[in-house]
mmCIF file of C-alpha atoms and ligand atoms in Angstrom:
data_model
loop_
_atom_site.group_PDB
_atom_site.id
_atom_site.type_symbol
_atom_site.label_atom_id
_atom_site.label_comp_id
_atom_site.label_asym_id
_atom_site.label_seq_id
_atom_site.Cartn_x
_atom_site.Cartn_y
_atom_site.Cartn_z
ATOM 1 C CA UNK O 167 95.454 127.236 -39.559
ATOM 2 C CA UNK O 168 94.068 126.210 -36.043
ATOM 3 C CA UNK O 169 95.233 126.871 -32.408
ATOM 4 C CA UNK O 170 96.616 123.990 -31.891
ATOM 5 C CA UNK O 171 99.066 125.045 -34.739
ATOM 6 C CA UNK O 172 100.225 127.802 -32.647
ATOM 7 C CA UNK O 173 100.804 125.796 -29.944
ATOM 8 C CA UNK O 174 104.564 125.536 -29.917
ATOM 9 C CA UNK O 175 106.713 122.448 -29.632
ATOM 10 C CA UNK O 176 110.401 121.723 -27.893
ATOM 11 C CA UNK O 177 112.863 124.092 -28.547
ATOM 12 C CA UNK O 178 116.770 123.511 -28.761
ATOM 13 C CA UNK O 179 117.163 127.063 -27.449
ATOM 14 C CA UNK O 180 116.576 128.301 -23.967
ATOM 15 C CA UNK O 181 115.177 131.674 -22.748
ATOM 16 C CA UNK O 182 117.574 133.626 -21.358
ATOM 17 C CA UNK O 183 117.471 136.959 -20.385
ATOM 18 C CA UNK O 184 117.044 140.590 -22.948
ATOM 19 C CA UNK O 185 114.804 143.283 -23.659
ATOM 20 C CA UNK O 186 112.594 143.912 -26.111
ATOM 21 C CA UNK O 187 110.277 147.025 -27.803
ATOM 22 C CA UNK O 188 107.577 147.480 -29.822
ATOM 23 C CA UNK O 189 105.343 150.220 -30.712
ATOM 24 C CA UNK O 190 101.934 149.099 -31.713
ATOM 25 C CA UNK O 191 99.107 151.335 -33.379
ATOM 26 C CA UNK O 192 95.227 151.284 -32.550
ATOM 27 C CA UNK O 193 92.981 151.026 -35.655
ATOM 28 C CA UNK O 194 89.560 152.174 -36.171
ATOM 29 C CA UNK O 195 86.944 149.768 -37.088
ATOM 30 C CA UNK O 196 85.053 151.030 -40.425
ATOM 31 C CA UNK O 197 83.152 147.410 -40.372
ATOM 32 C CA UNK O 198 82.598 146.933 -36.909
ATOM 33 C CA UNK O 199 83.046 143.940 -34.650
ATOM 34 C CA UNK O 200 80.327 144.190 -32.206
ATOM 35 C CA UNK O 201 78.867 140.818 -30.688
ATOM 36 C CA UNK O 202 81.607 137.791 -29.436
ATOM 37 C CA UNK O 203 81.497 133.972 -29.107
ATOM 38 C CA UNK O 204 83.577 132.426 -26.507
ATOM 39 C CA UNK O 205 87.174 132.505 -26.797
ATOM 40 C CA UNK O 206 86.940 135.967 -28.467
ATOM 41 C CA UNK O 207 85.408 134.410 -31.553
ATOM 42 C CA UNK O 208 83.773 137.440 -33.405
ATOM 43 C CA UNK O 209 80.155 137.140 -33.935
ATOM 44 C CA UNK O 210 80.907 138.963 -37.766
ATOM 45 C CA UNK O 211 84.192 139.804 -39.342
ATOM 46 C CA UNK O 212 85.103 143.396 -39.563
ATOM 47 C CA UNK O 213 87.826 145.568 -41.056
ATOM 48 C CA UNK O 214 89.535 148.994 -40.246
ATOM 49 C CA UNK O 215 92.307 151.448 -41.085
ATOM 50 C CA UNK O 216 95.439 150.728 -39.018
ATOM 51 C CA UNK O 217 96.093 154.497 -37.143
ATOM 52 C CA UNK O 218 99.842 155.811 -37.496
ATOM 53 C CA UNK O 219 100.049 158.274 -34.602
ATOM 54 C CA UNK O 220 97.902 156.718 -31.566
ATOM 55 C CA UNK O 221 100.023 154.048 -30.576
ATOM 56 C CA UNK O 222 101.332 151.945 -27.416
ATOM 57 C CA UNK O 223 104.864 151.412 -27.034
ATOM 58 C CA UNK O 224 105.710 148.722 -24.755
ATOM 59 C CA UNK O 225 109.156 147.153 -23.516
ATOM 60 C CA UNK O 226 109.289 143.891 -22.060
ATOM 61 C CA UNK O 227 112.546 143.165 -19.880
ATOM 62 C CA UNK O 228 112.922 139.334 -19.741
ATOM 63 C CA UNK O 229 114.626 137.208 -16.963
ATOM 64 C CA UNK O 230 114.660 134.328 -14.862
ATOM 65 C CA UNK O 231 111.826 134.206 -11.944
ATOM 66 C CA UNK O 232 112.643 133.746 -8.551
ATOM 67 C CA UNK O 233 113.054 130.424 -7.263
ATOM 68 C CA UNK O 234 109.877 128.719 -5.783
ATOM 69 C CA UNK O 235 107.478 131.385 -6.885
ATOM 70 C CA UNK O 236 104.432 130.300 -8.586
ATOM 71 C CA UNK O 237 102.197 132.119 -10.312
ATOM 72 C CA UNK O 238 102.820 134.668 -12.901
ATOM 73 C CA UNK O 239 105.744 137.283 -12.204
ATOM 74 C CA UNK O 240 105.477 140.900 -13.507
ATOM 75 C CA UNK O 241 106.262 144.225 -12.584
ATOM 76 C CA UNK O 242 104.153 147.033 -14.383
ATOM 77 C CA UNK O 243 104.921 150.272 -15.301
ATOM 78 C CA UNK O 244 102.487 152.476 -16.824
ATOM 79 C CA UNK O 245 104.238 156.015 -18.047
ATOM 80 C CA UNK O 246 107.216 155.334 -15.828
ATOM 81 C CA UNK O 247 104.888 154.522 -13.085
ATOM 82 C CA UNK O 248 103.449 151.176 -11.065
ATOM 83 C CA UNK O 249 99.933 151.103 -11.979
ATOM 84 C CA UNK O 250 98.038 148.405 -9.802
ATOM 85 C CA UNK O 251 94.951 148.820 -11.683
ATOM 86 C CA UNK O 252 96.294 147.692 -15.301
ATOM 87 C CA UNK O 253 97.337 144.470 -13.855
ATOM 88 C CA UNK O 254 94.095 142.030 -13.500
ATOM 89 C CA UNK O 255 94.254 142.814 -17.188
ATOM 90 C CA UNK O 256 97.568 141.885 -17.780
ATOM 91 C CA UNK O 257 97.367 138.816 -15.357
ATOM 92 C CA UNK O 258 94.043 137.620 -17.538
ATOM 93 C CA UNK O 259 96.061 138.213 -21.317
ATOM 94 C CA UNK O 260 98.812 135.803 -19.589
ATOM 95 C CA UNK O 261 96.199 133.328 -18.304
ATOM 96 C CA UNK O 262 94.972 132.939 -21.928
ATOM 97 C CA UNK O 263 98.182 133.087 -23.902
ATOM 98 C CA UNK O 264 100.045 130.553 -22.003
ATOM 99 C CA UNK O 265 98.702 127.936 -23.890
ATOM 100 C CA UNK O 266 100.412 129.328 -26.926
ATOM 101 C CA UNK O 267 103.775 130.879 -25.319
ATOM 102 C CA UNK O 268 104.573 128.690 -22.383
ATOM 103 C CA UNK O 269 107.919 130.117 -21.270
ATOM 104 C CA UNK O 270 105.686 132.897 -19.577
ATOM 105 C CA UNK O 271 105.412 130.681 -16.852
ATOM 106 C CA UNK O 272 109.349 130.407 -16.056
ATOM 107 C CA UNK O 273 109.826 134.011 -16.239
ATOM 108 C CA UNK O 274 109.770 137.204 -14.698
ATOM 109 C CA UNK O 275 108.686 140.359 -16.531
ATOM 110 C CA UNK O 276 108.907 143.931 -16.306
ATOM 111 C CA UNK O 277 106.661 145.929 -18.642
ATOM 112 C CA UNK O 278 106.959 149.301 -19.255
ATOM 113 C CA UNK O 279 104.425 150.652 -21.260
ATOM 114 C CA UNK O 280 103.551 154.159 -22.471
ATOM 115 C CA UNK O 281 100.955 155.955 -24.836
ATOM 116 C CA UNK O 282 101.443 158.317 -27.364
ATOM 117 C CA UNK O 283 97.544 159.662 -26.897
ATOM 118 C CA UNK O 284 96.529 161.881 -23.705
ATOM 119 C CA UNK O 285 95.824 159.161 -21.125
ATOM 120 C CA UNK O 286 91.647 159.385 -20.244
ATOM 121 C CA UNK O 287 91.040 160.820 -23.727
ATOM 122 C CA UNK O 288 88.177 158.325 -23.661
ATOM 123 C CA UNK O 289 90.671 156.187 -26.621
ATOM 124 C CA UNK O 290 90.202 153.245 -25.442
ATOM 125 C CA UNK O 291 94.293 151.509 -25.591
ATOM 126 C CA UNK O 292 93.213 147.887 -25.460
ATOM 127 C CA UNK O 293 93.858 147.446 -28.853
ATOM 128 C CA UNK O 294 97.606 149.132 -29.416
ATOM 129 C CA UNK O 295 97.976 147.768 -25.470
ATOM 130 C CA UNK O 296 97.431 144.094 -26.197
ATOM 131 C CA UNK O 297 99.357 144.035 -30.056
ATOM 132 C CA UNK O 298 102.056 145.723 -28.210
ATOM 133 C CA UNK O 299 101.991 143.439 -25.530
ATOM 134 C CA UNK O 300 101.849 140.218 -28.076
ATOM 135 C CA UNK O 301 104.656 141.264 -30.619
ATOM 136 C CA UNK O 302 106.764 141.486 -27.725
ATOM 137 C CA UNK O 303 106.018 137.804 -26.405
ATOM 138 C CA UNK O 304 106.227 136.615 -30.008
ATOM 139 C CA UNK O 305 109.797 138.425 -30.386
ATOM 140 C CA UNK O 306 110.894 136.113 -27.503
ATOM 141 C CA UNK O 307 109.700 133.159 -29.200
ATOM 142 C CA UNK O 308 111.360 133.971 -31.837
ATOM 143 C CA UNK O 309 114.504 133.350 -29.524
ATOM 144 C CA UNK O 310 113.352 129.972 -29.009
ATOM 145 C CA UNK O 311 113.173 129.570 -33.112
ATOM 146 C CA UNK O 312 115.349 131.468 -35.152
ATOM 147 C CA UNK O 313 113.945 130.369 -38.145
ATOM 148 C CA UNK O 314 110.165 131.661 -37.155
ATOM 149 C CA UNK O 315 109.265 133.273 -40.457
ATOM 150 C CA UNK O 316 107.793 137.137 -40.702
ATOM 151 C CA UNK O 317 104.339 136.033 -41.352
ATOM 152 C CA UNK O 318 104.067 133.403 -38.856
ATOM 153 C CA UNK O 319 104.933 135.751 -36.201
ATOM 154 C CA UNK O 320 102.657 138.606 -37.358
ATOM 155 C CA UNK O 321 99.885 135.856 -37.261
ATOM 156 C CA UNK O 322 100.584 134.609 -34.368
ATOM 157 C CA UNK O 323 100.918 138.138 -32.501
ATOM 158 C CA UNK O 324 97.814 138.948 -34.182
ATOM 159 C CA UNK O 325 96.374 135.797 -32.625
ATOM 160 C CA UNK O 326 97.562 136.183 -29.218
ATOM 161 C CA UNK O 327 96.362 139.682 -29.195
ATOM 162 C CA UNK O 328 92.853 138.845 -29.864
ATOM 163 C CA UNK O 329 93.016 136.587 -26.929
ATOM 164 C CA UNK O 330 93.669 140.236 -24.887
ATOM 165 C CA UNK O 331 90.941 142.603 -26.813
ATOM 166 C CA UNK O 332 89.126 141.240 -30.335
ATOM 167 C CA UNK O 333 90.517 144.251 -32.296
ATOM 168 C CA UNK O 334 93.876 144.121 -30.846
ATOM 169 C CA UNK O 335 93.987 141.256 -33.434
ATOM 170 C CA UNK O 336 93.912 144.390 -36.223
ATOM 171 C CA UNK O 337 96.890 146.295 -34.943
ATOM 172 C CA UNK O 338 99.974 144.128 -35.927
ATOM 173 C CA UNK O 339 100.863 144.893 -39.684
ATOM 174 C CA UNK O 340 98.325 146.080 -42.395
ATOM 175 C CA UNK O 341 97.240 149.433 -43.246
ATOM 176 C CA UNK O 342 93.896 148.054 -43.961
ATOM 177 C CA UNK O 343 93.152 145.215 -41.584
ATOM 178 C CA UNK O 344 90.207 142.085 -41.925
ATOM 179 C CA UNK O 345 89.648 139.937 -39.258
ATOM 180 C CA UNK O 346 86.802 137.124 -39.264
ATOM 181 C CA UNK O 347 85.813 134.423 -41.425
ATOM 182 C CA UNK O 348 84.260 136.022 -44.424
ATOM 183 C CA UNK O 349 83.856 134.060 -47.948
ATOM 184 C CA UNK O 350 84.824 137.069 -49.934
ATOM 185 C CA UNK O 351 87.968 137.702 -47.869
ATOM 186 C CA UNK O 352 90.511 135.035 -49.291
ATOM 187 C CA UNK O 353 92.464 133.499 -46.392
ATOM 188 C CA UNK O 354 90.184 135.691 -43.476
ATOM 189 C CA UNK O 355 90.125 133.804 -40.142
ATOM 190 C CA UNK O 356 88.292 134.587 -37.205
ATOM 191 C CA UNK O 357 91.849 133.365 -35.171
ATOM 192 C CA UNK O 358 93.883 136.758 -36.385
ATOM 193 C CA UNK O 359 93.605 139.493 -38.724
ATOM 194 C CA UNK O 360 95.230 139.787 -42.077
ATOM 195 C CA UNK O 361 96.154 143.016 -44.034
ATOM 196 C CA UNK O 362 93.573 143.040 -46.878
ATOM 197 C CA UNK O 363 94.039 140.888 -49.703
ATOM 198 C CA UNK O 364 91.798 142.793 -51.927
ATOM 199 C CA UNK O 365 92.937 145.567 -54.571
ATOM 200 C CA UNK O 366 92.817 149.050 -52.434
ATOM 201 C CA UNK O 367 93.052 152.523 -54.845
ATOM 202 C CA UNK O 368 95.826 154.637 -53.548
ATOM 203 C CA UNK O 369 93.065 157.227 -52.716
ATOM 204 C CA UNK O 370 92.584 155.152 -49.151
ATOM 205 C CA UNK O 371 96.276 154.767 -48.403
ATOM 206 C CA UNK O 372 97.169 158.084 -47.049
ATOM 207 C CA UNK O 373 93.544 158.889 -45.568
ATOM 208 C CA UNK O 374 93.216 161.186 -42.983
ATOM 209 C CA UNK O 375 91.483 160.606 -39.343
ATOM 210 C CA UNK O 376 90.809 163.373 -37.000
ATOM 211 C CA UNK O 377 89.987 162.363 -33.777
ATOM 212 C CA UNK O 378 87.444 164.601 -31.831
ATOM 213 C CA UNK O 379 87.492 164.610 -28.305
ATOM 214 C CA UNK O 380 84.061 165.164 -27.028
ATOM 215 C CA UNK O 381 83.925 163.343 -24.013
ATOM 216 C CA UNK O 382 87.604 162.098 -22.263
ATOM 217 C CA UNK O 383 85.624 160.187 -19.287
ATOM 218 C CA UNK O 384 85.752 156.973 -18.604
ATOM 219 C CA UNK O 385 83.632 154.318 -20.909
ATOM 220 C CA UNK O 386 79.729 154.333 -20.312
ATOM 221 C CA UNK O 387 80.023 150.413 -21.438
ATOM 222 C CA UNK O 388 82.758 148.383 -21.337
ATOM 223 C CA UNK O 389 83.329 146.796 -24.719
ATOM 224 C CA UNK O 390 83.004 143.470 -22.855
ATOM 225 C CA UNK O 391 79.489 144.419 -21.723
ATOM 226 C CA UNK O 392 78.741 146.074 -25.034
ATOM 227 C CA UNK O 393 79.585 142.407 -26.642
ATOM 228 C CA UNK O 394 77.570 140.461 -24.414
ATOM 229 C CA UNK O 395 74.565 142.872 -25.147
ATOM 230 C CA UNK O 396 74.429 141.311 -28.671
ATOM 231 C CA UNK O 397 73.321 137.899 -27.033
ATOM 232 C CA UNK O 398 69.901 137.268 -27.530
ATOM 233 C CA UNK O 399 69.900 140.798 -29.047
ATOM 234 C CA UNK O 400 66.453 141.422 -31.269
ATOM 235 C CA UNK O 401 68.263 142.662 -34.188
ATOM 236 C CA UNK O 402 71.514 140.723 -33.920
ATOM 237 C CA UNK O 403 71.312 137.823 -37.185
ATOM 238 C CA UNK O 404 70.324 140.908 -39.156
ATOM 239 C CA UNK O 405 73.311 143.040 -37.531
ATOM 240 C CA UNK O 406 75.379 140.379 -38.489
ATOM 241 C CA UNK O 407 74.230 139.894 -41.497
ATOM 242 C CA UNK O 408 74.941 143.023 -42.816
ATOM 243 C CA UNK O 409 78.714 143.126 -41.582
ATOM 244 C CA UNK O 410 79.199 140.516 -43.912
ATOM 245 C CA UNK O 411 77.083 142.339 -46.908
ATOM 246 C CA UNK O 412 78.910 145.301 -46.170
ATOM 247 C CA UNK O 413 82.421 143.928 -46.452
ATOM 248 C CA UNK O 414 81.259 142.418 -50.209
ATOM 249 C CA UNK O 415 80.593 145.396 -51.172
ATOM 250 C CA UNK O 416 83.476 147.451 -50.143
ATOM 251 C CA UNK O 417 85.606 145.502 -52.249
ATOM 252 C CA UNK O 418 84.829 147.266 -55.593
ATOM 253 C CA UNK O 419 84.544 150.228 -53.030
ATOM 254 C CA UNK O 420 88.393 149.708 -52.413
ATOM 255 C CA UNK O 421 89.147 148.795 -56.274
ATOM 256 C CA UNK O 422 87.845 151.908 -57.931
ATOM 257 C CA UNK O 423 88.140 154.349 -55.242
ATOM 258 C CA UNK O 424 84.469 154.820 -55.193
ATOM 259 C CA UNK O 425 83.947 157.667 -51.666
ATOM 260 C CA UNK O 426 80.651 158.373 -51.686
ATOM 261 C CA UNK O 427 79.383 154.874 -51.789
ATOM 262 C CA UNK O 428 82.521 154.541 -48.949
ATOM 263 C CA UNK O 429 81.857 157.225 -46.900
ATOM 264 C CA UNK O 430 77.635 155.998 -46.757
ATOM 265 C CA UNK O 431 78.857 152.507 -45.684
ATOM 266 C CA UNK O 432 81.183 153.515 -42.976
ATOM 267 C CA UNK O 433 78.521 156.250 -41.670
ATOM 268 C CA UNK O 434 76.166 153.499 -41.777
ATOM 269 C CA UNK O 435 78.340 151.025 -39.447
ATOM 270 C CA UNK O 436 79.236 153.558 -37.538
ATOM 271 C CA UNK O 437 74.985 154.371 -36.780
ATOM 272 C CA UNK O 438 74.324 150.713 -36.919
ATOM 273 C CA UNK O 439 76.678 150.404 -34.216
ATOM 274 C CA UNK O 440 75.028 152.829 -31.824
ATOM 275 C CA UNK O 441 71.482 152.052 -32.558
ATOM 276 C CA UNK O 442 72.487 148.139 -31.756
ATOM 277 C CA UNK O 443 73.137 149.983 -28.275
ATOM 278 C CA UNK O 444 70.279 151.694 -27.832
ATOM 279 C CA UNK O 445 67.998 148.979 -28.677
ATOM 280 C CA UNK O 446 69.974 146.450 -26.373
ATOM 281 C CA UNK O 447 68.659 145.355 -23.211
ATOM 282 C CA UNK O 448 69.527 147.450 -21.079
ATOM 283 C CA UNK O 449 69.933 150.162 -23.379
ATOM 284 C CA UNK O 450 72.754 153.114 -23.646
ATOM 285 C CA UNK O 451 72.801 156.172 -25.330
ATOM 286 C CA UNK O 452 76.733 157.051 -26.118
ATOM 287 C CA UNK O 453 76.494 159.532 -28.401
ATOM 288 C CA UNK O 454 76.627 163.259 -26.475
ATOM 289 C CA UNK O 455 74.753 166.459 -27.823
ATOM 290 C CA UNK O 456 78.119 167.228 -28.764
ATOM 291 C CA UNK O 457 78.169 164.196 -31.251
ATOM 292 C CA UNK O 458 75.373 164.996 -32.949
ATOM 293 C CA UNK O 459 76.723 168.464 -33.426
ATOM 294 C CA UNK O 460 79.524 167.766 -34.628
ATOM 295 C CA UNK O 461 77.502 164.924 -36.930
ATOM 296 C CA UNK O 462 75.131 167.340 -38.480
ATOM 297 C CA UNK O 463 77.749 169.947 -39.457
ATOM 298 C CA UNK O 464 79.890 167.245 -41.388
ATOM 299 C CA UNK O 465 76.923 166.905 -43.147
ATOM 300 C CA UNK O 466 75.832 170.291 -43.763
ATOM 301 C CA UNK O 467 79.593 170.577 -44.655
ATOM 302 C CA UNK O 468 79.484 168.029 -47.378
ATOM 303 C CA UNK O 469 76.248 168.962 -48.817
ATOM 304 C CA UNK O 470 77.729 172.740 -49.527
ATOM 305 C CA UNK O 471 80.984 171.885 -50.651
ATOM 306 C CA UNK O 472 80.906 168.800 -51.886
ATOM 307 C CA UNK O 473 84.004 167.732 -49.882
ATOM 308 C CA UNK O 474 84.520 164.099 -49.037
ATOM 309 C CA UNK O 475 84.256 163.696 -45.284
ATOM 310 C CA UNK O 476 82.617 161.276 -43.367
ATOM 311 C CA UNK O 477 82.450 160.185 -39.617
ATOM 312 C CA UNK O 478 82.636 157.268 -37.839
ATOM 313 C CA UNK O 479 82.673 156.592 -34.277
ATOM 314 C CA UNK O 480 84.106 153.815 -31.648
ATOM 315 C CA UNK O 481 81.964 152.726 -28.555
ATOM 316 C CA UNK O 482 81.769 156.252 -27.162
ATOM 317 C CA UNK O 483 80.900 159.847 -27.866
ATOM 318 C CA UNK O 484 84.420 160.948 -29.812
ATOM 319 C CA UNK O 485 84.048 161.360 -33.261
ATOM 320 C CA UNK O 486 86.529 159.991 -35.918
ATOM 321 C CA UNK O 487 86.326 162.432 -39.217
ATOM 322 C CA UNK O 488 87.729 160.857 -42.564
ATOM 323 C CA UNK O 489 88.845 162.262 -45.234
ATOM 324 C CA UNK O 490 91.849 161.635 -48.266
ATOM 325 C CA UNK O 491 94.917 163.639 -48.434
ATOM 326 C CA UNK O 492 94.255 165.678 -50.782
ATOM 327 C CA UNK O 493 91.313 167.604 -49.166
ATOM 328 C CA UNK O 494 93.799 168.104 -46.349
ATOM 329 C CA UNK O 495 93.682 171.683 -46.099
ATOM 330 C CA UNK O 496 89.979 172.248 -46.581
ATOM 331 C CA UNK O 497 88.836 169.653 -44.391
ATOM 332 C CA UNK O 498 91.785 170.835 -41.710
ATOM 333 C CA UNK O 499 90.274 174.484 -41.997
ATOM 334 C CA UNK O 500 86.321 173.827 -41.342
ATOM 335 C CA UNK O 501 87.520 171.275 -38.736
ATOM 336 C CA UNK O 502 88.991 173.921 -36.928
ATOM 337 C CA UNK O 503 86.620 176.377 -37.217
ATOM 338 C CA UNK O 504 82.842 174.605 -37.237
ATOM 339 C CA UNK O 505 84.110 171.313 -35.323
ATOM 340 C CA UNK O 506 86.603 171.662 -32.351
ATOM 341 C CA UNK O 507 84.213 174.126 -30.471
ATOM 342 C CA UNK O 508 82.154 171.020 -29.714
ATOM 343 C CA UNK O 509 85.329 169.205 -28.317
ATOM 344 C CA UNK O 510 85.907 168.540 -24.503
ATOM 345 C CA UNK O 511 89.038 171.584 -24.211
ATOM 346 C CA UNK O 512 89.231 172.026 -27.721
ATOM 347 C CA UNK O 513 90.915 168.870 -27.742
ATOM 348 C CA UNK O 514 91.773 166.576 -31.036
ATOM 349 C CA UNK O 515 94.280 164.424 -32.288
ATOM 350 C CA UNK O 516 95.049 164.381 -35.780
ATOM 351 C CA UNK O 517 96.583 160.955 -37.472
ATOM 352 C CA UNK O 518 95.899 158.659 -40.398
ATOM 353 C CA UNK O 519 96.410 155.429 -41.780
ATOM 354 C CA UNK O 520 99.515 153.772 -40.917
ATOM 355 C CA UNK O 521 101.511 150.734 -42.099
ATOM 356 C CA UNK O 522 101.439 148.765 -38.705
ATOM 357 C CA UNK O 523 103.792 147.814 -35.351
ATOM 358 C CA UNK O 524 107.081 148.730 -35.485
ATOM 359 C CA UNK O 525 110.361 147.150 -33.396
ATOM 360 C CA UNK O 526 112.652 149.158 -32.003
HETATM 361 O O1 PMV B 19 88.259 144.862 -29.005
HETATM 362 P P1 PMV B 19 87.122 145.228 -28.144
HETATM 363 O O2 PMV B 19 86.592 144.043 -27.395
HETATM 364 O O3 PMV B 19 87.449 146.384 -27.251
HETATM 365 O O4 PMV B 19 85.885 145.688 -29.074
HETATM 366 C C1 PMV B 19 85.971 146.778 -29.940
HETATM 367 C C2 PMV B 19 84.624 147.172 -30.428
HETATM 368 C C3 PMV B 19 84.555 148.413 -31.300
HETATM 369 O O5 PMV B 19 85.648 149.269 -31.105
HETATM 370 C C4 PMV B 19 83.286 149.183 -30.952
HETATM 371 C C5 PMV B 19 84.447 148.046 -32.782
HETATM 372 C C6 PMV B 19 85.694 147.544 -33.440
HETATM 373 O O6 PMV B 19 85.560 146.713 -34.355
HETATM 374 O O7 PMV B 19 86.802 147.991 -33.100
#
């Protein structure tokens, strides 16, 4: 596949007007995409688990634009609510997809959008936002061809959504998700992300991810600046580098269930990640005391019980703890009682890995 192949051509069918809904789910990077090209071409590939319960529903109410307005038209609602700020964002995802889903221009849209996380919980919604956002666009087109099959629209949506946030591209369908040219990942493109074509043991399918809230304030470093940071970036070839080494080996990882080896490569991405930040120019620090807390007791907590938990962490100072299913209780219990006392209000959402967006 190219772009130009989801460029669409003339359609027998005209837009008319409808609704449509989907609820998308954010993901959490365990290789992480840190470092862009232009036209959100990642600088590595990357993979996560698709999240179940953090998730963006969005309907899109379809219709025909006023006569003799130019421009794009679109109302916004945010939680039942206009929200002027969201829409520069929304204005920029159209800009970029029109190439792809033309009929954006004849229309008028009002988007209502809503999150199933605490809004400022420091999760960043770009992600479930943007695949949200896409499968709805890609639901009209499908007006415009009936005969669009399943995979084509997942791709496309996948594609589109990347043009909004790079790991938007992960949240379509998959419950583990690779996106990014890699030579071990059959079929891996750095145009959308695919559900992993690799054997997975069923240990990873139901694995658990509680999400500490340490710090629900706005981003230090937008993930737009945080990409840019990796130009001209010291240790970026090696950075790089070591994405792709990382995903080669996760594949017998995946095959034989193998969670130490797992839960040292997904710590290490997760560190990698930060130290790439504080060795950018300028530098950040993201983590808070509270992280490392929170970091040291996992550890101390693994080394006494043996239990298999592991953290990783986004651009920011939450902490994601994961663990299988079966250690459920165990994990749930020490969380409770050693972990949530470093959280901002006790505050932490609990979810796992999901299958992907859902219409409804
Ligand atoms: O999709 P963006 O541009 O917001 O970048 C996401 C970057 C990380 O969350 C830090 C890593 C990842 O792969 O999701």
């Amino acid at each position: 596949m190219t772009k130009k192949d989801f460029i669409p051509g003339a359609s027998s069918n005209t837009l008319q007007k409808g609704t449509v809904t989907y609820r998308a789910p954010s993901n959490i990077a365990l290789v992480k995409y840190w470092g862009k090209k232009p036209d959100q071409v990642p600088a590595n590939p990357s993979l996560s688990f698709m999240l179940d319960a953090c998730a963006t529903t969005t309907t899109m109410t379809y219709g025909a634009k006023a006569g003799g307005q130019t421009g794009f038209s679109f109302d916004l609602l945010f939680n039942g609510r206009p929200k002027e700020a969201f829409r520069p964002k929304i204005r920029t995802f159209l800009e970029r997809v029109a190439p792809y889903v033309p009929f954006v221009h004849d229309h008028h849209f009002t988007i209502e959008t809503a999150n199933s996380f605490p809004h400022s919980s420091g999760i960043a919604s770009s992600a479930s936002g943007m695949a949200a956002l896409a499968l709805c666009l890609m639901e009209m087109e499908k007006e415009l061809f009936p005969d669009m099959e399943r995979d084509f629209l997942f791709a496309k949506a996948s594609f589109l959504a990347r043009l909004g946030s790079g790991s938007a591209s992960r949240s379509i369908v998959g419950s583990l998700v690779h996106w990014g040219e890699h030579k071990g990942t059959p079929g891996s493109t750095d145009l959308y992300g695919i559900p992993y074509p690799h054997e997975v043991h069923p240990v990873f399918t139901r694995y658990q991810d509680t999400i500490l809230l340490v710090d629900k304030g706005q981003k230090q470093v937008s993930s737009t600046v945080g990409h840019e940071l990796m130009q001209g970036h010291p240790y970026a070839e090696a950075r790089f580098g070591q994405a792709h080494a990382h995903l080669d080996r996760l594949r017998s990882i995946f095959k034989d269930g193998e969670l130490d080896d797992f839960m040292a490569l997904v710590e290490s991405e997760a560190l990698t990640l930060h130290a790439m930040m504080m060795c950018s120019s300028p530098y950040f620090i993201l983590m808070k005391p509270n992280t490392l807390q929170i970091i040291e007791r996992i550890w101390e907590f693994r080394r006494s019980t043996g239990a298999h938990v592991c953290f990783t962490l986004d651009a920011g100072a939450n902490v994601h703890v994961l663990y299988p299913d079966h250690e459920k209780e165990a994990v749930m219990s020490f969380i409770e009682e050693a972990l949530v006392p470093f959280c901002e209000n006790g505050q932490y959402i609990q979810d796992n890995v999901g299958t992907g967006a859902r219409k409804s």
